[in-house]
Every structure is written in structure tokens, then in C-alpha cells.
PDB file of C-alpha atoms in Angstrom:
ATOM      1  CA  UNK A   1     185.934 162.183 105.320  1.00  0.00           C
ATOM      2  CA  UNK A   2     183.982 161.585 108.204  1.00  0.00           C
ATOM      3  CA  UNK A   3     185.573 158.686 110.726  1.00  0.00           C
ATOM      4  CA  UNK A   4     182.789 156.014 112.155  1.00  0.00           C
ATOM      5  CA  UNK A   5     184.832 156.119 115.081  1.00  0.00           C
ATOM      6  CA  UNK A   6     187.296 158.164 116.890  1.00  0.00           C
ATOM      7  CA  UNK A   7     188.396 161.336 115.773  1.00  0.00           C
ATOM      8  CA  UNK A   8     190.620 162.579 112.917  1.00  0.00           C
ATOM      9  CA  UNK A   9     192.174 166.186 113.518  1.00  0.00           C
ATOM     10  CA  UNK A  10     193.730 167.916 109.672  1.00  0.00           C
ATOM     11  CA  UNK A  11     196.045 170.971 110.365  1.00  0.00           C
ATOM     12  CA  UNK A  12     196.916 172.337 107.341  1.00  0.00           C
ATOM     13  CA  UNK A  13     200.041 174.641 106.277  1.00  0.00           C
ATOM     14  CA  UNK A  14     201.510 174.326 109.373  1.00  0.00           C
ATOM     15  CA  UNK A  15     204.529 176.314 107.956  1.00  0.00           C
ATOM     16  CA  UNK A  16     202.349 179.142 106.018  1.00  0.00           C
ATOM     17  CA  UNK A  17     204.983 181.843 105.834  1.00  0.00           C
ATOM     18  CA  UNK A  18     206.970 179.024 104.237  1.00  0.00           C
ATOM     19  CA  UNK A  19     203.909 177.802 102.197  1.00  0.00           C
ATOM     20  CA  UNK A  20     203.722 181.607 101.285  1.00  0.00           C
ATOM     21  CA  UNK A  21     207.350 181.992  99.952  1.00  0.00           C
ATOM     22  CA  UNK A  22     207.445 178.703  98.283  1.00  0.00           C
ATOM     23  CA  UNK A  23     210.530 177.073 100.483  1.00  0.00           C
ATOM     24  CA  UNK A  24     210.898 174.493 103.224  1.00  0.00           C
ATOM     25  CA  UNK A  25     212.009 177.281 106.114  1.00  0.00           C
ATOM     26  CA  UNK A  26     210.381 179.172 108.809  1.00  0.00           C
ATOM     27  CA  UNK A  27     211.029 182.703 107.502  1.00  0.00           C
ATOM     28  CA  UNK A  28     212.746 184.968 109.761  1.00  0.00           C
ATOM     29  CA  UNK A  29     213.323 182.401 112.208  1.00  0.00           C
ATOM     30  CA  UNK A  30     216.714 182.152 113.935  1.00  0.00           C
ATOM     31  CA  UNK A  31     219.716 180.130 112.547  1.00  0.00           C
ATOM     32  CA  UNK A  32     218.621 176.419 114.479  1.00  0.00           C
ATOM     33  CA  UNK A  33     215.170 177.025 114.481  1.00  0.00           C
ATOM     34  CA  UNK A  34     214.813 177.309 110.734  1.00  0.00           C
ATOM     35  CA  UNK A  35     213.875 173.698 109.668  1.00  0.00           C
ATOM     36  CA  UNK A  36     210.527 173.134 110.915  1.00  0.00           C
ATOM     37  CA  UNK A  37     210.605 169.405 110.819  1.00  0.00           C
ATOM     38  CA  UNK A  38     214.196 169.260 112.691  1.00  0.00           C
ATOM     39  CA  UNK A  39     212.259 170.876 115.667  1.00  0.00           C
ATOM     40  CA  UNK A  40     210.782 167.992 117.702  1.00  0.00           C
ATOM     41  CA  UNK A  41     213.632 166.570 120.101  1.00  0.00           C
ATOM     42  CA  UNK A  42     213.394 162.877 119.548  1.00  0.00           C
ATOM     43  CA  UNK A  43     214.276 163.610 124.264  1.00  0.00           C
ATOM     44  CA  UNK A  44     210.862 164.453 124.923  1.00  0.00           C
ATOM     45  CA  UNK A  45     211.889 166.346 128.291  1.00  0.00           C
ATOM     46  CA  UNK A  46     213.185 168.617 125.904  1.00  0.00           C
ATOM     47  CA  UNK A  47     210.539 171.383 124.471  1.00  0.00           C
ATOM     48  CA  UNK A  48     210.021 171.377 120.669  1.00  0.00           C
ATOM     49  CA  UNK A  49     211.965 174.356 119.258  1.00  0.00           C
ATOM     50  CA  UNK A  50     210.025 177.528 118.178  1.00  0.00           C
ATOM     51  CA  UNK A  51     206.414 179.034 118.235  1.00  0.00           C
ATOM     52  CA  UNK A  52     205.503 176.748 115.800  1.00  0.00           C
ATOM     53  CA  UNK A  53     206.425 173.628 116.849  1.00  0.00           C
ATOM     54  CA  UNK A  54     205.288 174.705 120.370  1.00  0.00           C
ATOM     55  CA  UNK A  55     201.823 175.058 119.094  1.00  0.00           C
ATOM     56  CA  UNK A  56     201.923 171.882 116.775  1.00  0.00           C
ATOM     57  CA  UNK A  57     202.913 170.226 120.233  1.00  0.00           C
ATOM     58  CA  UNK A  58     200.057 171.669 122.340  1.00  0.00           C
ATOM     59  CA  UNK A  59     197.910 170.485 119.810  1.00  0.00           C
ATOM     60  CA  UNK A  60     199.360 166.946 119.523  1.00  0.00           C
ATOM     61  CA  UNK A  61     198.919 166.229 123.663  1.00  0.00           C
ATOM     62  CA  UNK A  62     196.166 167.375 123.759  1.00  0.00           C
ATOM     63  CA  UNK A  63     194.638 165.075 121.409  1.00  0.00           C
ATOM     64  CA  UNK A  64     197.413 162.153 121.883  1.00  0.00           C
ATOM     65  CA  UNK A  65     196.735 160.552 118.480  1.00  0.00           C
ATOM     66  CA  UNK A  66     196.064 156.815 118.315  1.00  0.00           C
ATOM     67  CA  UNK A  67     197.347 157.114 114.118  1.00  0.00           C
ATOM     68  CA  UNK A  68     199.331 159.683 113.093  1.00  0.00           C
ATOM     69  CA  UNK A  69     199.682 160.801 109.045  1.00  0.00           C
ATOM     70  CA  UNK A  70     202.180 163.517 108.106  1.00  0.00           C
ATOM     71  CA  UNK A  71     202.062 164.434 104.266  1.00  0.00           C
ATOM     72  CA  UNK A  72     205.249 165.707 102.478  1.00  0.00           C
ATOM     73  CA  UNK A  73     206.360 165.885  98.954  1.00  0.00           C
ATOM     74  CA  UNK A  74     210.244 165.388  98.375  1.00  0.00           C
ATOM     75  CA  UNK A  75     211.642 166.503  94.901  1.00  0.00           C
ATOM     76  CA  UNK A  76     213.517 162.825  93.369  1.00  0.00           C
ATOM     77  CA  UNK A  77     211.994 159.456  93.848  1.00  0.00           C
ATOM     78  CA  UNK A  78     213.848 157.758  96.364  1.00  0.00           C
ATOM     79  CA  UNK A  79     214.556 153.937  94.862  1.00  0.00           C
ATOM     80  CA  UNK A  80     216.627 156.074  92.107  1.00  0.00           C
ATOM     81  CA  UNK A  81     218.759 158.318  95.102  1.00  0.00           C
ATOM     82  CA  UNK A  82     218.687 156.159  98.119  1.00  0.00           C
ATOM     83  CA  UNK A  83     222.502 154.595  97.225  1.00  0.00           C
ATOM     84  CA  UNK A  84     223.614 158.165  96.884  1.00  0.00           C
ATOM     85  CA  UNK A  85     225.557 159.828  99.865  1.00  0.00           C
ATOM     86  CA  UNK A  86     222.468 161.224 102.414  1.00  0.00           C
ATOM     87  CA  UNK A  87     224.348 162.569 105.450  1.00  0.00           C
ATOM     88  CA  UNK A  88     223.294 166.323 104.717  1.00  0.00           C
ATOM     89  CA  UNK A  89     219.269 165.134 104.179  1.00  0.00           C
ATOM     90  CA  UNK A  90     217.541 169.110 103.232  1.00  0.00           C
ATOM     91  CA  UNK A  91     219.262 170.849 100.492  1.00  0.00           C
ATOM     92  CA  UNK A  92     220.972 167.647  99.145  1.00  0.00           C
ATOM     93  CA  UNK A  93     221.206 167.934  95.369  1.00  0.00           C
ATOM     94  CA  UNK A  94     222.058 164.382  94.837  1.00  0.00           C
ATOM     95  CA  UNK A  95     219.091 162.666  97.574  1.00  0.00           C
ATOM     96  CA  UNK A  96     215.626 162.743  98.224  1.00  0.00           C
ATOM     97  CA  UNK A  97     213.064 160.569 100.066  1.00  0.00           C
ATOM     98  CA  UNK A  98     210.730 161.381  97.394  1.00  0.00           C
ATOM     99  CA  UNK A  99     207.793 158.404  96.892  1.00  0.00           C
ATOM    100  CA  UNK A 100     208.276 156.474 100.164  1.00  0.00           C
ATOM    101  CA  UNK A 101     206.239 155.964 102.924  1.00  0.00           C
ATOM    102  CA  UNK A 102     208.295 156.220 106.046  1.00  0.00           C
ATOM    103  CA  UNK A 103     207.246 154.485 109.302  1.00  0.00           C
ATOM    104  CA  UNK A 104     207.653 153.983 113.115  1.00  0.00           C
ATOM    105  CA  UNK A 105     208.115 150.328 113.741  1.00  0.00           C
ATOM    106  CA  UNK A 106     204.804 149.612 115.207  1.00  0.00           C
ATOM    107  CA  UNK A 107     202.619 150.950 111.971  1.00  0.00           C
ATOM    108  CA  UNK A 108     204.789 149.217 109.428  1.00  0.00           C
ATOM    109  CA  UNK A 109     201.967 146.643 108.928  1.00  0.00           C
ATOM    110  CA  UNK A 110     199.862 149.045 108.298  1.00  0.00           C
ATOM    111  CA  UNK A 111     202.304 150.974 106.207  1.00  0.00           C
ATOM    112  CA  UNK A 112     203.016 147.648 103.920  1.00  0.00           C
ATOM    113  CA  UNK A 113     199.182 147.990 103.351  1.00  0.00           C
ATOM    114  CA  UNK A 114     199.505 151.871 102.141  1.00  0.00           C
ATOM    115  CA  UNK A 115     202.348 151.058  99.981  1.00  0.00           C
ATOM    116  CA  UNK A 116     200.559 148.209  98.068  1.00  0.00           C
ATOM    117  CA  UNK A 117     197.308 150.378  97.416  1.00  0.00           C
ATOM    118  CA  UNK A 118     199.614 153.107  95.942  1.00  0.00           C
ATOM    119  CA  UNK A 119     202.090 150.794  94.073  1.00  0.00           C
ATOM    120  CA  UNK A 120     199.693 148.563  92.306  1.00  0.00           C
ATOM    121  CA  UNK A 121     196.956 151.737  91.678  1.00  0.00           C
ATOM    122  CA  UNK A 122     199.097 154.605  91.037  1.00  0.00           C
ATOM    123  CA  UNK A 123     203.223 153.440  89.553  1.00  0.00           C
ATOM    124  CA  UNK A 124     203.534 152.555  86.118  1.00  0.00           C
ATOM    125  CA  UNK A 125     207.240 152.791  86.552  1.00  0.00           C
ATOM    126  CA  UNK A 126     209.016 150.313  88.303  1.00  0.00           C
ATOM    127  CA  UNK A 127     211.792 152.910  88.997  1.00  0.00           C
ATOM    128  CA  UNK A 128     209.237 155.363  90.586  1.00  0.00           C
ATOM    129  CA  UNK A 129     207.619 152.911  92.791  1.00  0.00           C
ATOM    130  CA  UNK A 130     207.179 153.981  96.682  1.00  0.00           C
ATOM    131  CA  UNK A 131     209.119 152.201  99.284  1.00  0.00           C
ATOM    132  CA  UNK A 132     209.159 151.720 103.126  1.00  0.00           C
ATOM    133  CA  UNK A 133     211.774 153.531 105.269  1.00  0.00           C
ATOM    134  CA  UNK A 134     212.117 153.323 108.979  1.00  0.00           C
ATOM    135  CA  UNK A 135     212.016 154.853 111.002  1.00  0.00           C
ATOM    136  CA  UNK A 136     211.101 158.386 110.639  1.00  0.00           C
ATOM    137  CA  UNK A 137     213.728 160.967 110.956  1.00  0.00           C
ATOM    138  CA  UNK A 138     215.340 161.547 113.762  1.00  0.00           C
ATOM    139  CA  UNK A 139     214.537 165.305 115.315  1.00  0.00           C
ATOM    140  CA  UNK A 140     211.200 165.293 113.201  1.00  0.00           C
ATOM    141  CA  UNK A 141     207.336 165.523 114.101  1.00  0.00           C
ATOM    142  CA  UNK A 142     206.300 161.788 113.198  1.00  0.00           C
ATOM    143  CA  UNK A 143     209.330 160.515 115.117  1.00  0.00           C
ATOM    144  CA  UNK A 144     208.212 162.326 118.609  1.00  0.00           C
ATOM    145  CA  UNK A 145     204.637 161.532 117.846  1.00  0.00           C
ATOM    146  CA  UNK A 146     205.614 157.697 118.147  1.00  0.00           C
ATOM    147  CA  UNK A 147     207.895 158.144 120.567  1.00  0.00           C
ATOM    148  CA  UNK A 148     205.305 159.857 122.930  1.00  0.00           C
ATOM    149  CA  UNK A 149     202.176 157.945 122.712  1.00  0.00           C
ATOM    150  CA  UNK A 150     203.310 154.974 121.007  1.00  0.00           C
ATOM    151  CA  UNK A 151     200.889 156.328 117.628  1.00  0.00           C
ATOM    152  CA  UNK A 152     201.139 154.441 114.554  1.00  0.00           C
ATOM    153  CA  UNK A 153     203.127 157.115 112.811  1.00  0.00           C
ATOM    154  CA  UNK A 154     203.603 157.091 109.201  1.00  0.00           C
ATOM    155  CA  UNK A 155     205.141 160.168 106.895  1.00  0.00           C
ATOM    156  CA  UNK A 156     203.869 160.189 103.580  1.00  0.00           C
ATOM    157  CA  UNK A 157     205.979 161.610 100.946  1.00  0.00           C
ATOM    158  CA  UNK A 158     205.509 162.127  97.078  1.00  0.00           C
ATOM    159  CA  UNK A 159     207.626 163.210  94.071  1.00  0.00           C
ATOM    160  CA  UNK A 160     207.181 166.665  92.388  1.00  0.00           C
ATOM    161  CA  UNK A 161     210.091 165.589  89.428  1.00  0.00           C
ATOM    162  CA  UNK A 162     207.971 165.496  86.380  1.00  0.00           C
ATOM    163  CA  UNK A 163     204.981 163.988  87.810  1.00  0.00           C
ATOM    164  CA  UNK A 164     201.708 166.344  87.582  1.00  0.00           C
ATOM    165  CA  UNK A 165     199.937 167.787  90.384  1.00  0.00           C
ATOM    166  CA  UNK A 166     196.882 165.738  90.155  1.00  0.00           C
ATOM    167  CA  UNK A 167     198.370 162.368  90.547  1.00  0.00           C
ATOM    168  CA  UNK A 168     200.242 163.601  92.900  1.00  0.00           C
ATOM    169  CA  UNK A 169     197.415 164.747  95.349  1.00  0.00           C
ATOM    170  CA  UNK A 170     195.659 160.948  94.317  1.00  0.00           C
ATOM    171  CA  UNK A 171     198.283 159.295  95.304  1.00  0.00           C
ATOM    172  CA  UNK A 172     198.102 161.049  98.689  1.00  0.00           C
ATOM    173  CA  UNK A 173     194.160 159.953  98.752  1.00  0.00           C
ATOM    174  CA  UNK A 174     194.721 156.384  97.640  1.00  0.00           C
ATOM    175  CA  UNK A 175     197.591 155.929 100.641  1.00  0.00           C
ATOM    176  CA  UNK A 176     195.442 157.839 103.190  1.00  0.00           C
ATOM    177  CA  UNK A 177     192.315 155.990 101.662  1.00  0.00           C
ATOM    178  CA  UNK A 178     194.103 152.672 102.314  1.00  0.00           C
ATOM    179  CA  UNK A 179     195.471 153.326 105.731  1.00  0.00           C
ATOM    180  CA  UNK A 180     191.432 154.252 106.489  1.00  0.00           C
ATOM    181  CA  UNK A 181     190.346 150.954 105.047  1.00  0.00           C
ATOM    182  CA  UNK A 182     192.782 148.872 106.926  1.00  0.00           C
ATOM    183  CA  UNK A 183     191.920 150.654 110.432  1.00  0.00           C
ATOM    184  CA  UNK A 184     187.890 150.289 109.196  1.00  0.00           C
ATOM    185  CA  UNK A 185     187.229 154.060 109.914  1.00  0.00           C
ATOM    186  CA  UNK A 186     185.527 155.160 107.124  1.00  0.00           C
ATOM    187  CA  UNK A 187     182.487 153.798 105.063  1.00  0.00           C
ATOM    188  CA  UNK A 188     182.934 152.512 101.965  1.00  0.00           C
ATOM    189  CA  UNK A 189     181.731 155.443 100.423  1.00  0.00           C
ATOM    190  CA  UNK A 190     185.466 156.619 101.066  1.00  0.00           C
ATOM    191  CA  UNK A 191     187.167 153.512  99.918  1.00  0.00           C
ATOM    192  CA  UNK A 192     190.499 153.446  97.737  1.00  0.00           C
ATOM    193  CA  UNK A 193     188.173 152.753  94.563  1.00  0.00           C
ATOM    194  CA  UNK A 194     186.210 155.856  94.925  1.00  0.00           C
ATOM    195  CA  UNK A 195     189.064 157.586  95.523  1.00  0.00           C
ATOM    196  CA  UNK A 196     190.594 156.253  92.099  1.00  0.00           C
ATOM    197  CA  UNK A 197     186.882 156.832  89.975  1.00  0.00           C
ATOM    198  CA  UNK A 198     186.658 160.931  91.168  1.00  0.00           C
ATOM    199  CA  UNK A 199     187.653 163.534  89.302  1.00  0.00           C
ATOM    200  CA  UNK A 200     190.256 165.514  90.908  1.00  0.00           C
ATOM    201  CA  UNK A 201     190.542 169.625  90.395  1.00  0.00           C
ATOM    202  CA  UNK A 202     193.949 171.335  90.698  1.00  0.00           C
ATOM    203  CA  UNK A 203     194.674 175.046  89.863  1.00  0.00           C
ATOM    204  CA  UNK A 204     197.860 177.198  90.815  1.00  0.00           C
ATOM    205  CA  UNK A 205     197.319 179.901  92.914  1.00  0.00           C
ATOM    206  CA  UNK A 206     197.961 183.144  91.639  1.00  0.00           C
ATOM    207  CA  UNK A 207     195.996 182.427  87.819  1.00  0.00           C
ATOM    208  CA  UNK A 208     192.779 182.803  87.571  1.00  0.00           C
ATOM    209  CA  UNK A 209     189.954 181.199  88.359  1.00  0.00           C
ATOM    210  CA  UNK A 210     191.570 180.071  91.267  1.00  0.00           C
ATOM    211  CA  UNK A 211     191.205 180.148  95.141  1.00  0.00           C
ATOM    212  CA  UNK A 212     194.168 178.978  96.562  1.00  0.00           C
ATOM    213  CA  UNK A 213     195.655 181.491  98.937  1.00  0.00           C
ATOM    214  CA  UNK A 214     199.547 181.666  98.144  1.00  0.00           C
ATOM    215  CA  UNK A 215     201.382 181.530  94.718  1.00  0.00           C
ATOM    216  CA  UNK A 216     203.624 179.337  96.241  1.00  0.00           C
ATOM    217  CA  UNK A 217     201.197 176.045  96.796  1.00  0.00           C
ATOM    218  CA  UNK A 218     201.410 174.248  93.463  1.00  0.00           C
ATOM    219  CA  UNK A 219     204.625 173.612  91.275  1.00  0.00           C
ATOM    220  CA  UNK A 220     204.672 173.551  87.537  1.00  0.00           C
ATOM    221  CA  UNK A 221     204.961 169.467  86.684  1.00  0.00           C
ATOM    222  CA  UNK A 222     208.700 170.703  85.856  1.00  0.00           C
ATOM    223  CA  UNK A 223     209.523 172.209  88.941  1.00  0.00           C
ATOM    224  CA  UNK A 224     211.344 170.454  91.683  1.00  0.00           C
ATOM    225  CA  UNK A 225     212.098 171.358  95.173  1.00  0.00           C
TER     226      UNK A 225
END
């Protein structure tokens, strides 16, 4: 995807030792400073916590994003959980923001448009439909983003609970391929339709022929994290 205008920056595996091992922590990293996505201070005179949120930071001034998209997968789908008890949000058996797209108040036009690509494209399922939350969580990367530079900020979060790999990663294109459409950055070439009409190839790392760097990248469809 090439933008007509602007920029658009991808950092990918931000987390790699965590990537690497399969689990949502920073490995070896001290008791506080675990939870990569608890390490952005919603009080932005106070520094993000750790190396790595240090040097997501850096990156994110220096560019000061006009949109920003963070893609996450949660394990339940989140019109099923979201009565359930969600003080404790990581490691809660019982909640999950799975299928949502989560927004700062300024992008939730934009988000509505996202969530109706997805919905009407993608969900079969009533009960596995996405829905909008805002805004995003306290503490977390999106949240500061918005706070900052005033950036249309928008997580984007799918369900590993019995849903496969590949419509999982489409339904990441056809909400990014949406969001594009509705800020006209991308040619048509890149619209939601094409999106839909390619053939997408997954593989899990570790099985051959594959080239995907850590064993821990792709879940089984009956996997859950």
C-alpha cells in the first residue's frame, strides 16, 4: 500500500521477545514494566516506561501521526463478555475486547465507517459482530497518541476463539482498507473489494514451507490467548 498523500509508517512486532515466546509480556522486564501496552502515561510529562516504549515514543514524535492504527487480536469476542466483570482487563478469564474497534473521540466517524466495512463483509454471526468502544485504554499507546497530537487514533482488535487465521488477517485488511477509503489515501487498486477478491496465504512458523520468523506468530484456529 502506497498512500497518494502523506506518509504511512508500519512497525511491526514491536514486542518481538514477546512475539518470540508466544505471550503478551516484555520478557525479563521488571515487575511494572511488563505490559507493554500499560506503558504510555496517559500525563504526557511523564516518560513512557521501558526501552521499548521509549523507542516506540521517539518514533511516534518524530513523525506526529495525523491517523493512527494499532492492530491487536484479543482471545473472546467482546458483544458476548462485555457485561462480564472487566476491572482486571489482561489475564481476565471471563473478558476480552476481542472484535471491536476501539476509538479516541475525534476518529469515531471514521471508526463507524471501519466497523460497517467489517460487519457487513466479514460477520456472519450476529453474536461475533465488532463493536465501537471509547476511548482507548487508559495507560496504552493509542490513548497517548491522541492525547498528544490530537491523531485520529483507532485500536483494532480481532478474535482468535475458533475463527481461522486467514479471516482473521482479512478482516484486519478490510478495516484498514476502509479507514484508507474514507481518508481517500489510496487508489482504488487498494479498495475494500480488492481486498475481499485476493487470495490470502497463511502458514505457522516453525512447519515447513514457511518463512515466518518465530513459532509463536500464528495460533492453531483452537487456540486462544
Amino acid at each position: 500500500w502506497r498512500p497518494s498523500k502523506g506518509r504511512m509508517i508500519v512497525a511491526s512486532r514491536v514486542n518481538p521477545t514477546g512475539v518470540k515466546n508466544n505471550h503478551r509480556v516484555i520478557a525479563n522486564a521488571k515487575e511494572g514494566k511488563k505490559d507493554l501496552n500499560r506503558n504510555f502515561p496517559d500525563n504526557l510529562e511523564i516518560a513512557p516506561v521501558g526501552d521499548i516504549a521509549k523507542n516506540i515514543w521517539e518514533v511516534v514524535v518524530l513523525f506526529r501521526p495525523h491517523v493512527f492504527f494499532d492492530l491487536h487480536e484479543g482471545w473472546g469476542f467482546y458483544k458476548m463478555l462485555k457485561d462480564n466483570p472487566h476491572e482486571k482487563l489482561v489475564g481476565n478469564a471471563k473478558f476480552s475486547k476481542g472484535s471491536s474497534v476501539i476509538s479516541s473521540p475525534n476518529a469515531v466517524p471514521l471508526a463507524k465507517v471501519m466497523l460497517e466495512a467489517v460487519n457487513s463483509k466479514l460477520v456472519t454471526d450476529n453474536q461475533k459482530e465488532f463493536l465501537l468502544i471509547v476511548p482507548p485504554v487508559k495507560n496504552g499507546l493509542a490513548n497517548r497518541v491522541s492525547n498528544a497530537f490530537g491523531s485520529l487514533s483507532i485500536v483494532l482488535e480481532t478474535t482468535t476463539k475458533n475463527q481461522p487465521l486467514e479471516l482473521r488477517v482479512r478482516q484486519q485488511l478490510v478495516l484498514l482498507a476502509s479507514g484508507f477509503e474514507a481518508l481517500n489515501l489510496f487508489p482504488d487498486s487498494r479498495s475494500v473489494d480488492t481486498v475481499l477478491s485476493e487470495e490470502i496465504e497463511t502458514c505457522v512458523a516453525g512447519r515447513r514451507p514457511c518463512t515466518i520468523d518465530h513459532p509463536g506468530d500464528i495460533l492453531s484456529t483452537s487456540d486462544e490467548q
